[in-house]
XYZ file of C-alpha atoms in Angstrom:
614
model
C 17.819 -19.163 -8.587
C 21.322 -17.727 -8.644
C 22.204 -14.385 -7.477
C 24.761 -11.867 -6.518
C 25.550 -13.456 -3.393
C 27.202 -16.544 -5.342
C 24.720 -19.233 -3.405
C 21.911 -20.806 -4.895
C 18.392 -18.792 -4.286
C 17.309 -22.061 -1.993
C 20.912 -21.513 0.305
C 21.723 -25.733 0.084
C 17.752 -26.819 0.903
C 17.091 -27.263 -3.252
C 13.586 -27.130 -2.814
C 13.233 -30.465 -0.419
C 10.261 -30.056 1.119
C 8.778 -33.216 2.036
C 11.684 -35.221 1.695
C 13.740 -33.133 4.242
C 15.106 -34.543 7.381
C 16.617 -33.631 10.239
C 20.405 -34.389 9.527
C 19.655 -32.108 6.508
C 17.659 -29.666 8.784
C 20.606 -29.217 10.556
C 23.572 -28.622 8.064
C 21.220 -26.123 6.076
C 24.113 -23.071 6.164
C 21.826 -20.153 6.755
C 24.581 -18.015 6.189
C 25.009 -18.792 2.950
C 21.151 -17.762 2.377
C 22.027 -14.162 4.017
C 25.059 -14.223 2.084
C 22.796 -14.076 -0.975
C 20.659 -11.635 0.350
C 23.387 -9.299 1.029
C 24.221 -9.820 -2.840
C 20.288 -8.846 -3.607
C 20.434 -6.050 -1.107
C 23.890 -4.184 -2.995
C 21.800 -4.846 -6.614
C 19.074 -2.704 -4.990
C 20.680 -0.225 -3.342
C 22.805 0.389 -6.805
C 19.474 0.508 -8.997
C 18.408 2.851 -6.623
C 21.184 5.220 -7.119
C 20.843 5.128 -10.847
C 17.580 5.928 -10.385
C 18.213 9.090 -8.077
C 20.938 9.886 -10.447
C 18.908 10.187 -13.366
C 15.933 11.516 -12.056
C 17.591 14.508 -10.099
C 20.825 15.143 -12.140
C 20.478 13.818 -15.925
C 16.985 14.980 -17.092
C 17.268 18.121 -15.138
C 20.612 18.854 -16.803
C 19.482 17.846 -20.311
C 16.390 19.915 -20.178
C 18.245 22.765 -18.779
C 20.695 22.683 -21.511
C 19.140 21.245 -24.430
C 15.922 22.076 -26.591
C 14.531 20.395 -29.490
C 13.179 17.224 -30.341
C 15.853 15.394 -29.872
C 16.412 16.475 -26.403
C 13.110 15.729 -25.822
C 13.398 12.122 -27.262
C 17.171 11.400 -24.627
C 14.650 12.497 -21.689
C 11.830 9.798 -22.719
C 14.374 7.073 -22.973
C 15.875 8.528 -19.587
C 12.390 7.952 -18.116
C 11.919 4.878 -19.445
C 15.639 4.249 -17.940
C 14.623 5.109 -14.354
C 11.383 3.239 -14.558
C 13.710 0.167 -15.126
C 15.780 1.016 -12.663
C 12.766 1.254 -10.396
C 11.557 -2.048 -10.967
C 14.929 -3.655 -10.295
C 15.171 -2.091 -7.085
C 12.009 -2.983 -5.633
C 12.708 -6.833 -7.224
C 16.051 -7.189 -5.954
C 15.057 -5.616 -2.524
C 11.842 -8.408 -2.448
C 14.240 -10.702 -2.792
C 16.779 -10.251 -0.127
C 13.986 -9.966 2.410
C 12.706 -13.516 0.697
C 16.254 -14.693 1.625
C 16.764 -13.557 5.049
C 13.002 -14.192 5.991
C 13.784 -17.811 4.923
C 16.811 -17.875 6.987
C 15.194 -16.568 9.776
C 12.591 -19.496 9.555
C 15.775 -22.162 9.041
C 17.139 -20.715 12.320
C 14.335 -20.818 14.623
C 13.910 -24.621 13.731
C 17.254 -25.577 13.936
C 16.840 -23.845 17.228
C 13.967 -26.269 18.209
C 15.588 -29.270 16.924
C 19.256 -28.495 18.967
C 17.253 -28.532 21.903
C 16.000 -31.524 21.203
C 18.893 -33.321 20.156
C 20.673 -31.744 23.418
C 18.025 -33.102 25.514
C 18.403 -36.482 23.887
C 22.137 -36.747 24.172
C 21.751 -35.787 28.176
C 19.270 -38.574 28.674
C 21.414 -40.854 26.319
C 18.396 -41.696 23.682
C 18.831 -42.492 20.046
C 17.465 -40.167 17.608
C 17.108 -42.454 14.112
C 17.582 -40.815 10.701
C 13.800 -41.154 10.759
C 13.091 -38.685 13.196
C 11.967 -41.610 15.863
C 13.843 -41.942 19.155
C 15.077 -45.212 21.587
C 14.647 -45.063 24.985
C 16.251 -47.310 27.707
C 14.886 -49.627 30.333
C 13.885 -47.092 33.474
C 11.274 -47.626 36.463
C 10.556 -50.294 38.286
C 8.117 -53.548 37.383
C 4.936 -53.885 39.557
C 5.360 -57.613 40.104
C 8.834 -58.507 39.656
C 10.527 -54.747 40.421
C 12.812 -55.624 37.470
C 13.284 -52.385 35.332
C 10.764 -51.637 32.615
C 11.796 -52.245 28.938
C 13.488 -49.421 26.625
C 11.436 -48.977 23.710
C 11.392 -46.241 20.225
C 8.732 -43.665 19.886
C 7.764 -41.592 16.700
C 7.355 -38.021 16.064
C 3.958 -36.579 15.433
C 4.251 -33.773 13.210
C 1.128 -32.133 14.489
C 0.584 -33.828 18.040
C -2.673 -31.585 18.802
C -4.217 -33.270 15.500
C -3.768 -36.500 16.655
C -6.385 -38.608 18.404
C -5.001 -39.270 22.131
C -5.078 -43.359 23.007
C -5.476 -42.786 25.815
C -2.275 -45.544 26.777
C 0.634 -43.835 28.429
C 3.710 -46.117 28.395
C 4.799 -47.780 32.064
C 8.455 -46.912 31.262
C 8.980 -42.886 32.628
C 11.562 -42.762 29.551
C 8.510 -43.302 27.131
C 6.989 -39.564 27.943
C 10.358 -37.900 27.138
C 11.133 -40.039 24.118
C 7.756 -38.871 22.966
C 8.374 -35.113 23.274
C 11.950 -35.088 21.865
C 10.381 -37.170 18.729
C 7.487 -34.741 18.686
C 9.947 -31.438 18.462
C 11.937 -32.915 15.958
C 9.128 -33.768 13.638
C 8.121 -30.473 14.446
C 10.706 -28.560 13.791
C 11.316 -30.802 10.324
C 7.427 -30.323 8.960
C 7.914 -26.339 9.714
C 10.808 -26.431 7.637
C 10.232 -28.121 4.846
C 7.041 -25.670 4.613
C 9.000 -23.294 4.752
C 11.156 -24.391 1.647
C 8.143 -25.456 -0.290
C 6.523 -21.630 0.315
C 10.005 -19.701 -0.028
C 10.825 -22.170 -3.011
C 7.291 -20.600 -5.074
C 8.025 -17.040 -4.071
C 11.192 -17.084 -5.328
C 10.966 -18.955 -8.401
C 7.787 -15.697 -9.117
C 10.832 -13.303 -8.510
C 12.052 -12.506 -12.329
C 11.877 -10.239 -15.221
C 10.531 -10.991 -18.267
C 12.939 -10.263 -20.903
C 13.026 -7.060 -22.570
C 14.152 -3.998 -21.263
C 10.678 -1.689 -21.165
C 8.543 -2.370 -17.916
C 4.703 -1.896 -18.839
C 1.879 -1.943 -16.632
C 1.673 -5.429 -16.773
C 5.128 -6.053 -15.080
C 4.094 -3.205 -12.262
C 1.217 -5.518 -11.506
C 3.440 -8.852 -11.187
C 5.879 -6.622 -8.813
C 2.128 -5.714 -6.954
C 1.768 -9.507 -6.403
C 5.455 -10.422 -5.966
C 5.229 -7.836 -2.989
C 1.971 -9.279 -1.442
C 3.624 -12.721 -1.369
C 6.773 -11.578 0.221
C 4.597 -9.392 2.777
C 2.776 -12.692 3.544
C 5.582 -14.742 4.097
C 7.863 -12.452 5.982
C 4.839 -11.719 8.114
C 7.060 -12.813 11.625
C 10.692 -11.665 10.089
C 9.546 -7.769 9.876
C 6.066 -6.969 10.061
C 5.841 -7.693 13.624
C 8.608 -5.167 14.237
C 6.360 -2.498 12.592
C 5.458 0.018 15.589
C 1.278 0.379 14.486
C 0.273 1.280 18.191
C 3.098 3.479 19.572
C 2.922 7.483 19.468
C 4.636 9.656 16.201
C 7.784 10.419 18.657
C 8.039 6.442 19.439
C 7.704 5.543 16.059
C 10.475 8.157 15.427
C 12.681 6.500 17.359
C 11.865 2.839 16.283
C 13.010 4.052 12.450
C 16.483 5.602 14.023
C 17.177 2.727 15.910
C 17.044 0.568 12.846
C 20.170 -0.807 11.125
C 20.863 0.328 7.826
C 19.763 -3.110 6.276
C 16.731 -3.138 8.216
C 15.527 0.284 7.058
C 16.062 -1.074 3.119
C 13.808 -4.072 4.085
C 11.074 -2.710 5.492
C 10.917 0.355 2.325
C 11.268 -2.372 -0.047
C 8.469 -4.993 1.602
C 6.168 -2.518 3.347
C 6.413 0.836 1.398
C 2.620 1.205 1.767
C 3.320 1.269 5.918
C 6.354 2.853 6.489
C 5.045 5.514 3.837
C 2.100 5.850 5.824
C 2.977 5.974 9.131
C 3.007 9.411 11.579
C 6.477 9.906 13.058
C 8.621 8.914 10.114
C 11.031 11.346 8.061
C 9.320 13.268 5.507
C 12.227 11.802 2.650
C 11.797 8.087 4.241
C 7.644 8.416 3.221
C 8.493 10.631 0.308
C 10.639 7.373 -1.112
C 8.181 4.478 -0.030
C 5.046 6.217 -1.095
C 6.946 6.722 -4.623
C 7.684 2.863 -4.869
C 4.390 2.000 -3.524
C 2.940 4.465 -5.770
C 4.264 2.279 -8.768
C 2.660 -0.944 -6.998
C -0.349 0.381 -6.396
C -0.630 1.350 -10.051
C 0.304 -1.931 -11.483
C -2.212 -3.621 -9.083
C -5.292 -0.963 -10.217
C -4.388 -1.827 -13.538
C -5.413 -5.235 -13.276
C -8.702 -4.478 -12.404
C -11.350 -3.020 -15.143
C -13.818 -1.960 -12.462
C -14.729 1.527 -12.086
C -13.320 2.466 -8.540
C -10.177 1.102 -10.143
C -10.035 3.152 -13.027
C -10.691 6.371 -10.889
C -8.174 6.187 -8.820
C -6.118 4.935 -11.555
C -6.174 8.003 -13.061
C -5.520 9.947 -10.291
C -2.532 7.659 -9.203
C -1.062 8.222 -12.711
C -1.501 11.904 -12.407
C -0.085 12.270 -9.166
C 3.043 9.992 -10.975
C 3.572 12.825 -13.410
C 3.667 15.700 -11.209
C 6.403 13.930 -9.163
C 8.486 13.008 -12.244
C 7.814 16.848 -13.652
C 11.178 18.871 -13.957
C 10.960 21.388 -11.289
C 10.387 25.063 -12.333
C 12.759 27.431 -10.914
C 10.646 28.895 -8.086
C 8.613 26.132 -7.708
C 8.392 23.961 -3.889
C 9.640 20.401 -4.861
C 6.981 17.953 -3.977
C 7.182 15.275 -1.509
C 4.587 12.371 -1.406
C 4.235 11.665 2.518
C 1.015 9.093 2.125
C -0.642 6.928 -0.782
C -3.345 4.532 -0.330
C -6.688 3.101 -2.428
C -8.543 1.917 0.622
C -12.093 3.826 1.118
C -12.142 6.471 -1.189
C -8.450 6.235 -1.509
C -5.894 8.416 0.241
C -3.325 10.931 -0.673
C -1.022 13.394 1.139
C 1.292 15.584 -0.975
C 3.880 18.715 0.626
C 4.643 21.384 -1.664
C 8.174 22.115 0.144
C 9.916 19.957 2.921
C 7.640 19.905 6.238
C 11.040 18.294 8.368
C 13.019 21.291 7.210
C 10.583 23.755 6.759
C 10.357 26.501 9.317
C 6.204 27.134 8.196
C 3.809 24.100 7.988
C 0.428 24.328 6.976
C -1.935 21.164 5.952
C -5.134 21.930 4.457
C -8.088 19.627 4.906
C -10.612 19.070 1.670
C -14.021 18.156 2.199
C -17.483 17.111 0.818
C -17.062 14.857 -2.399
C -13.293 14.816 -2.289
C -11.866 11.715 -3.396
C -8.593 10.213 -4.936
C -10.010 11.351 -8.491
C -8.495 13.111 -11.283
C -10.195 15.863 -9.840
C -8.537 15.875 -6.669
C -4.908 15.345 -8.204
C -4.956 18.519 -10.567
C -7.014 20.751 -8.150
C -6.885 19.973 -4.757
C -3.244 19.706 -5.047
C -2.796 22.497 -6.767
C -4.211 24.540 -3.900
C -1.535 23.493 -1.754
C 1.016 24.297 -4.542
C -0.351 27.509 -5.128
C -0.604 28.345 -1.134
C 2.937 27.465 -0.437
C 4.402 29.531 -3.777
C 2.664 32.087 -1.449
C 3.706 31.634 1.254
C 7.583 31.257 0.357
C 7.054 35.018 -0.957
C 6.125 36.000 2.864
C 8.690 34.249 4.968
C 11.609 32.131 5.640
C 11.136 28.337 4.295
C 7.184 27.064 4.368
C 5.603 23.556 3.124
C 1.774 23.350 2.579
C 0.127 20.019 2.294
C -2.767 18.416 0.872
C -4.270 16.033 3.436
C -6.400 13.358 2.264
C -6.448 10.889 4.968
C -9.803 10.243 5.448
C -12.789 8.995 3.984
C -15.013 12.587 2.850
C -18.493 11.671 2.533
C -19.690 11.566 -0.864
C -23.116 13.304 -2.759
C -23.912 12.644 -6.013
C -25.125 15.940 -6.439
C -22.004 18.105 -4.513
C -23.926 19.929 -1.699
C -27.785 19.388 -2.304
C -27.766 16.099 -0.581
C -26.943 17.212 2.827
C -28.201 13.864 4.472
C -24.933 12.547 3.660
C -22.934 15.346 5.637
C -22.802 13.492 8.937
C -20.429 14.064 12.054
C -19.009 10.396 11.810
C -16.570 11.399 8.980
C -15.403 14.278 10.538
C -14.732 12.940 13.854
C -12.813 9.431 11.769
C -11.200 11.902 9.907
C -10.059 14.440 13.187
C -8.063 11.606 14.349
C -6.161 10.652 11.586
C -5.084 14.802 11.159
C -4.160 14.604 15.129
C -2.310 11.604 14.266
C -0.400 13.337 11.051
C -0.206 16.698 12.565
C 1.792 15.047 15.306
C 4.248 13.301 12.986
C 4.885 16.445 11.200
C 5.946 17.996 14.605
C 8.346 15.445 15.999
C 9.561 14.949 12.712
C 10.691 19.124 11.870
C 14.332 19.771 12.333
C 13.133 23.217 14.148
C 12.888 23.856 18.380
C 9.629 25.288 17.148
C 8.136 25.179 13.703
C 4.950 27.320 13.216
C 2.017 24.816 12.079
C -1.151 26.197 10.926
C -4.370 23.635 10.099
C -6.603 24.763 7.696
C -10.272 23.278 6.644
C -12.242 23.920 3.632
C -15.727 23.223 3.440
C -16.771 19.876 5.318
C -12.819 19.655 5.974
C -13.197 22.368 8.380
C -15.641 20.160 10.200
C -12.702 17.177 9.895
C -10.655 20.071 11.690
C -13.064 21.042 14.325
C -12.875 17.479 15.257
C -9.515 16.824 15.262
C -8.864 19.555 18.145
C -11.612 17.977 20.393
C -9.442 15.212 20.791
C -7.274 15.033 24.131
C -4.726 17.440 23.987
C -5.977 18.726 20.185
C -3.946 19.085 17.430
C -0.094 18.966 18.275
C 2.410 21.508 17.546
C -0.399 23.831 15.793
C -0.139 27.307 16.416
C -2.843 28.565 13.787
C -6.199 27.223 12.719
C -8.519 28.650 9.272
C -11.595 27.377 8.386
C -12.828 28.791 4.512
C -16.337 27.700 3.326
C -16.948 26.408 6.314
C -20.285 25.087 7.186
C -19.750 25.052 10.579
C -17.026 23.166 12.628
C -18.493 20.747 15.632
C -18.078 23.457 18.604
C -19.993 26.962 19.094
C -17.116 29.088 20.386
C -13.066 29.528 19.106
C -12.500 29.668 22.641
C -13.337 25.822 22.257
C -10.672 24.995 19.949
C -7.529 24.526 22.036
C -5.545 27.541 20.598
C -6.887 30.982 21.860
C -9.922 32.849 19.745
C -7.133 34.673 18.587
C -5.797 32.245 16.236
C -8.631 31.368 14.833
C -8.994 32.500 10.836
C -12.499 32.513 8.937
C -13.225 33.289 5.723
C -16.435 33.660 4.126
C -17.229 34.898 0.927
C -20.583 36.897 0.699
C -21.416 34.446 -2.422
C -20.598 31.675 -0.958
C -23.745 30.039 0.001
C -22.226 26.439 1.889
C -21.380 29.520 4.825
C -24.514 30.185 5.278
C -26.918 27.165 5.089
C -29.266 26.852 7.801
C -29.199 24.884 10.705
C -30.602 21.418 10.107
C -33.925 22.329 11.888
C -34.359 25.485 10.346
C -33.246 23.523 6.623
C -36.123 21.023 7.179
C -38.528 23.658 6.755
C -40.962 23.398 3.909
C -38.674 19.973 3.125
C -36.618 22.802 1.336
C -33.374 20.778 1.478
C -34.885 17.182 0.389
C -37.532 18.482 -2.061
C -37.023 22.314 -3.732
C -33.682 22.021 -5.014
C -30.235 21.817 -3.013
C -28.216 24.222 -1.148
C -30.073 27.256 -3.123
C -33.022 26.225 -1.775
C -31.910 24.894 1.693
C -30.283 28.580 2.109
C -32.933 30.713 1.089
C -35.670 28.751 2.778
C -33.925 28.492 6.147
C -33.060 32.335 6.017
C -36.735 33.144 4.864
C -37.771 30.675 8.149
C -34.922 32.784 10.776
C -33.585 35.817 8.966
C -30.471 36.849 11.251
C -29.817 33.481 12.535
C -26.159 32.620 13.437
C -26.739 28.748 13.137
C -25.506 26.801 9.990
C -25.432 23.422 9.330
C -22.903 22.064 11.900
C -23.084 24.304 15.067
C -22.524 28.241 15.092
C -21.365 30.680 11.863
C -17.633 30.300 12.507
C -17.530 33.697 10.955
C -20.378 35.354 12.756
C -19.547 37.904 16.073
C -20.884 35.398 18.393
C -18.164 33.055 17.434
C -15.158 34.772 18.108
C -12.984 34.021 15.263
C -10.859 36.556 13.462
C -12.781 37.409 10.140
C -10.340 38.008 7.383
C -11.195 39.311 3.844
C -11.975 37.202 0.649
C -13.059 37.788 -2.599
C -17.139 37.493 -2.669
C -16.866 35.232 -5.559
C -19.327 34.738 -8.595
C -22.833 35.242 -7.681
C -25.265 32.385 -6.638
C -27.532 33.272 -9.703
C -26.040 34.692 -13.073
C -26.079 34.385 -16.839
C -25.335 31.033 -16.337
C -27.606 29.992 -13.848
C -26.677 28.850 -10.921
C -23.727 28.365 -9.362
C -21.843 27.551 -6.482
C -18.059 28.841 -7.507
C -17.587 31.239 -4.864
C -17.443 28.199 -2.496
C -14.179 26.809 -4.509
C -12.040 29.770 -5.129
C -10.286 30.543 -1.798
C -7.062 28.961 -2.604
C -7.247 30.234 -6.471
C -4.237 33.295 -6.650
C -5.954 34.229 -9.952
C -9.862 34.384 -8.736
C -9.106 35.250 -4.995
C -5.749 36.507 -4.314
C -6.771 38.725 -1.297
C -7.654 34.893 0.256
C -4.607 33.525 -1.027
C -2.179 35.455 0.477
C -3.775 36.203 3.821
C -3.831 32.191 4.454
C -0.128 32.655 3.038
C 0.447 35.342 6.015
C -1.198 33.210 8.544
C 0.666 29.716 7.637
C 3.893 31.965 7.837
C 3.524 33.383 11.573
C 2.340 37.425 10.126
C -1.326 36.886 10.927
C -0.404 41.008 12.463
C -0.529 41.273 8.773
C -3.776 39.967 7.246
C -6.789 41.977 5.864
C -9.376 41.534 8.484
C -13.216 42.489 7.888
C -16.560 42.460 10.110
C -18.257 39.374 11.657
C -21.224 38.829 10.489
């Protein structure tokens, strides 16, 4: 395969394999195969820049000063532009790390067959162009004390395959003829596996012809990235720092070259996109490429988890690739994933640069669904617009990074509603929420959790873990069922910066304690939350139990109450209806909520509407 650098794709080995030896092993110019990766790496990093180009300078200018169909028609094709560019620079970036993996498996045997050949040439054996090695006469004979004859030993490729003779030669030479034949068979097999596996990954490395990339061609990049991951496994993903802290992992990524930096986002976007500690742009970019992989890999499945969180992927893709409205936050995509229920993290504003952080937590049947990418991220949208009205510079995130449980029938099915989640889920957040504060540019950023309905039990979690939740000043729980501990005092930030609100309609507030639900077998047999409410009320009016530990909005609590809309009613023309449990982040059905969680994720909580505990 030719390529930029001017050397062949194979660097001199043409795809050998078997018939490689070790006079060929070690004349293979690895430089030469970096050479070429070099040439891969400038192709990338120049389809990248067309890409940034047109996304944040042509269609923004052509929609700004253009209307009409024909406008609309140069932006399509502009799209359809970058997309190309896209693919070219996650190709080209596969297959300089291809190259330089491969040349980082050439050098390490060349490495093991120099010190063999060393160690031959100080003991003056032969190695033969067959790999096998002469030995002189050494020792002494038992009988006549005349030396012991020289002799020629063979390499075993795999010496802990082979069935010991149990016959050791007389001659001491014998033993170290053995190993140096041994190491250079060694070090010859490795190689030529390597070519063979390097040879098949990069041959897989090209376009079809045409200039549109479908779906299709997203899900051959999906597998052309797997099989680079897999082979590069010991050239970068060892370097990848899983088990150190967010500031560690900060470090790591600084202390990277340049060229290492482009490797890593073009092999392992879906881990350097997802891990805590890393800029906010440097996961905004890799979760965007990965985004496009993770697309083109759902799409070749017809099952239907796949086509779920297809939909949601592909909804998420056009809200990123959206011209910006003036006044709107610009949206960064800081985490992407399909494991579990599939994963998501989106920041409406910058959360390195941002003085005001907040990341709210979704709960109970929230998944990476169509759902979830139109209204669940809209909350954060529509919290941030808010919160930019209040204060200097503010990001609000969307933070699914865990698994929520699931009920088919939203809160009736309360069985499901376990701790396990919760406490999973708490130390992911810790984990995030610590990224996010190592990561801001500011001496000290104001940082504000916030948990809606089960997610406020994913937040009560998180600050039970040592030290709680780093660098946040401010915690609000809405809807909240209860949150794992029976006192704000117990959350790790003062009673005083804890935030509740309740509406009076919303009935997921006010369920029942378990024991006081499993009266009558209200919850499992009558009919849902309705019934689980009204039956554990009827059972201990005036209660201050719900369903995970103590009202965080009663007096016993200690929270600060602050003042919500009371939503729809739990029975009306309609029926019934749960609503007033989803409408605390909705400007247009709840402003008074709205911008009191904008006043607390901004540092004014002097400012916010407080009412009674109940």
């Amino acid at each position: 395969m030719g390529g930029p650098g001017g050397a062949s794709g194979l660097g001199g080995l043409g795809g050998l394999g078997t018939a490689l030896t070790w006079a060929k092993l070690r004349e293979v110019r690895c430089a030469e195969l970096e050479e070429a990766a070099d040439g891969w790496g400038r192709a990338s990093n120049r389809a990248d820049a067309a890409r940034d180009r047109i996304d944040t300078q042509l269609v923004n200018d052509l929609r700004r000063t253009q209307k009409g169909e024909a406008a609309r028609a140069a932006v399509r094709r502009l799209r359809r532009l970058s997309m190309n560019f896209q693919y070219i620079y996650t190709e080209c970036g596969l297959l300089r790390t291809a190259l330089n993996s491969l040349a980082h498996e050439m050098k390490a045997q060349q490495r093991v067959l120099r010190g063999a050949l060393d160690d031959a040439a100080a003991l003056k054996f032969t190695v033969h162009a067959d790999g096998s090695v002469s030995y002189p006469a050494a020792g002494e004979g038992l009988v006549d004390g005349k030396p012991l004859a020289g002799g020629r030993a063979s390499g075993v490729p795999n010496p802990g395959l082979a069935v010991p003779s149990g016959l050791v030669g007389p001659n001491p030479n014998a033993a170290k003829a053995q190993d140096i034949a041994d190491r250079v068979a060694r070090a010859v097999r490795a190689a030529g596996d390597a070519d063979w596996r390097y040879a098949r990954i990069l041959r897989g490395l090209k376009a079809e012809e045409g200039l549109g990339v479908p779906a299709v061609t997203w899900t051959d990049a999906a597998g052309d990235a797997a099989a680079v991951r897999q082979a590069a496994g010991g050239y970068l993903r060892q370097g990848i720092s899983h088990d150190a802290s967010p500031a560690e992992r900060k470090a790591w990524w600084a202390g990277l070259t340049d060229e290492q930096r482009e490797e890593y986002l073009a092999v392992y976007p879906d881990q350097i996109g997802n891990l805590d500690g890393i800029p906010a742009l440097v996961r905004d970019a890799a979760n965007r490429d990965n985004l496009q992989l993770l697309m083109g890999k759902l799409a070749g499945r017809d099952d239907e988890d796949a086509v779920t969180k297809l939909a949601a992927l592909r909804e998420i893709d056009r809200q990123l690739r959206a011209v910006q409205k003036p006044g709107d936050p610009p949206m960064y995509l800081l985490g992407i994933g399909d494991q579990g229920n599939g994963r998501a993290i989106v920041s409406y504003g910058n959360p390195d640069t941002s003085k005001n952080v907040a990341a709210y937590v979704p709960g109970l049947n929230t998944s990476l669904d169509e759902e979830f990418a139109t209204n669940d991220l809209k909350r954060a949208r529509d919290l941030a617009i808010a919160a930019n009205r209040h204060g200097e510079s503010a990001a609000a995130i969307t933070w699914l990074g865990y698994d929520a449980p699931q009920s088919p029938d939203g809160w009736g099915t309360l069985a499901v509603a376990g701790g396990g989640r919760a406490e999973d889920g708490g130390r992911s957040f810790t984990g995030f929420m610590g990224g996010l504060a190592v990561t801001n540019e500011h001496a000290d950023p104001h940082m504000t959790a916030i948990g809606h309905s089960y997610g406020s039990r994913t937040v009560g979690a998180a600050t039970q873990q040592q030290g709680g939740i780093p660098g946040v000043d401010d915690i609000v729980f809405v809807g909240s069922p209860g949150v794992g501990v029976d006192s704000a005092d117990d959350l790790g930030v003062g009673r005083e910066h804890v935030f509740v609100g309740a509406a009076s309609n919303d009935i997921v507030t006010k369920l029942p304690a378990k024991e006081q639900a499993a009266v009558g077998a209200a919850e499992i047999l009558v009919g849902g939350p309705a019934a689980a409410y009204l039956f554990g009320d009827l059972a201990d009016p005036g209660d201050d139990d719900v369903w995970f530990g103590k009202d965080p909005a009663s007096e016993s609590f200690g929270a600060r109450r602050f003042e919500v809309g009371n939503g729809p009613p739990l029975v009306g023309r309609g029926g019934l209806s749960t609503d007033a449990h989803s409408e605390y982040f909705n400007p247009a059905a709840d402003k008074s909520s709205v911008d009191n969680m904008a006043l607390i994720a901004t540092g004014r909580s002097h400012l916010v509407r407080v009412e009674e505990p109940r």
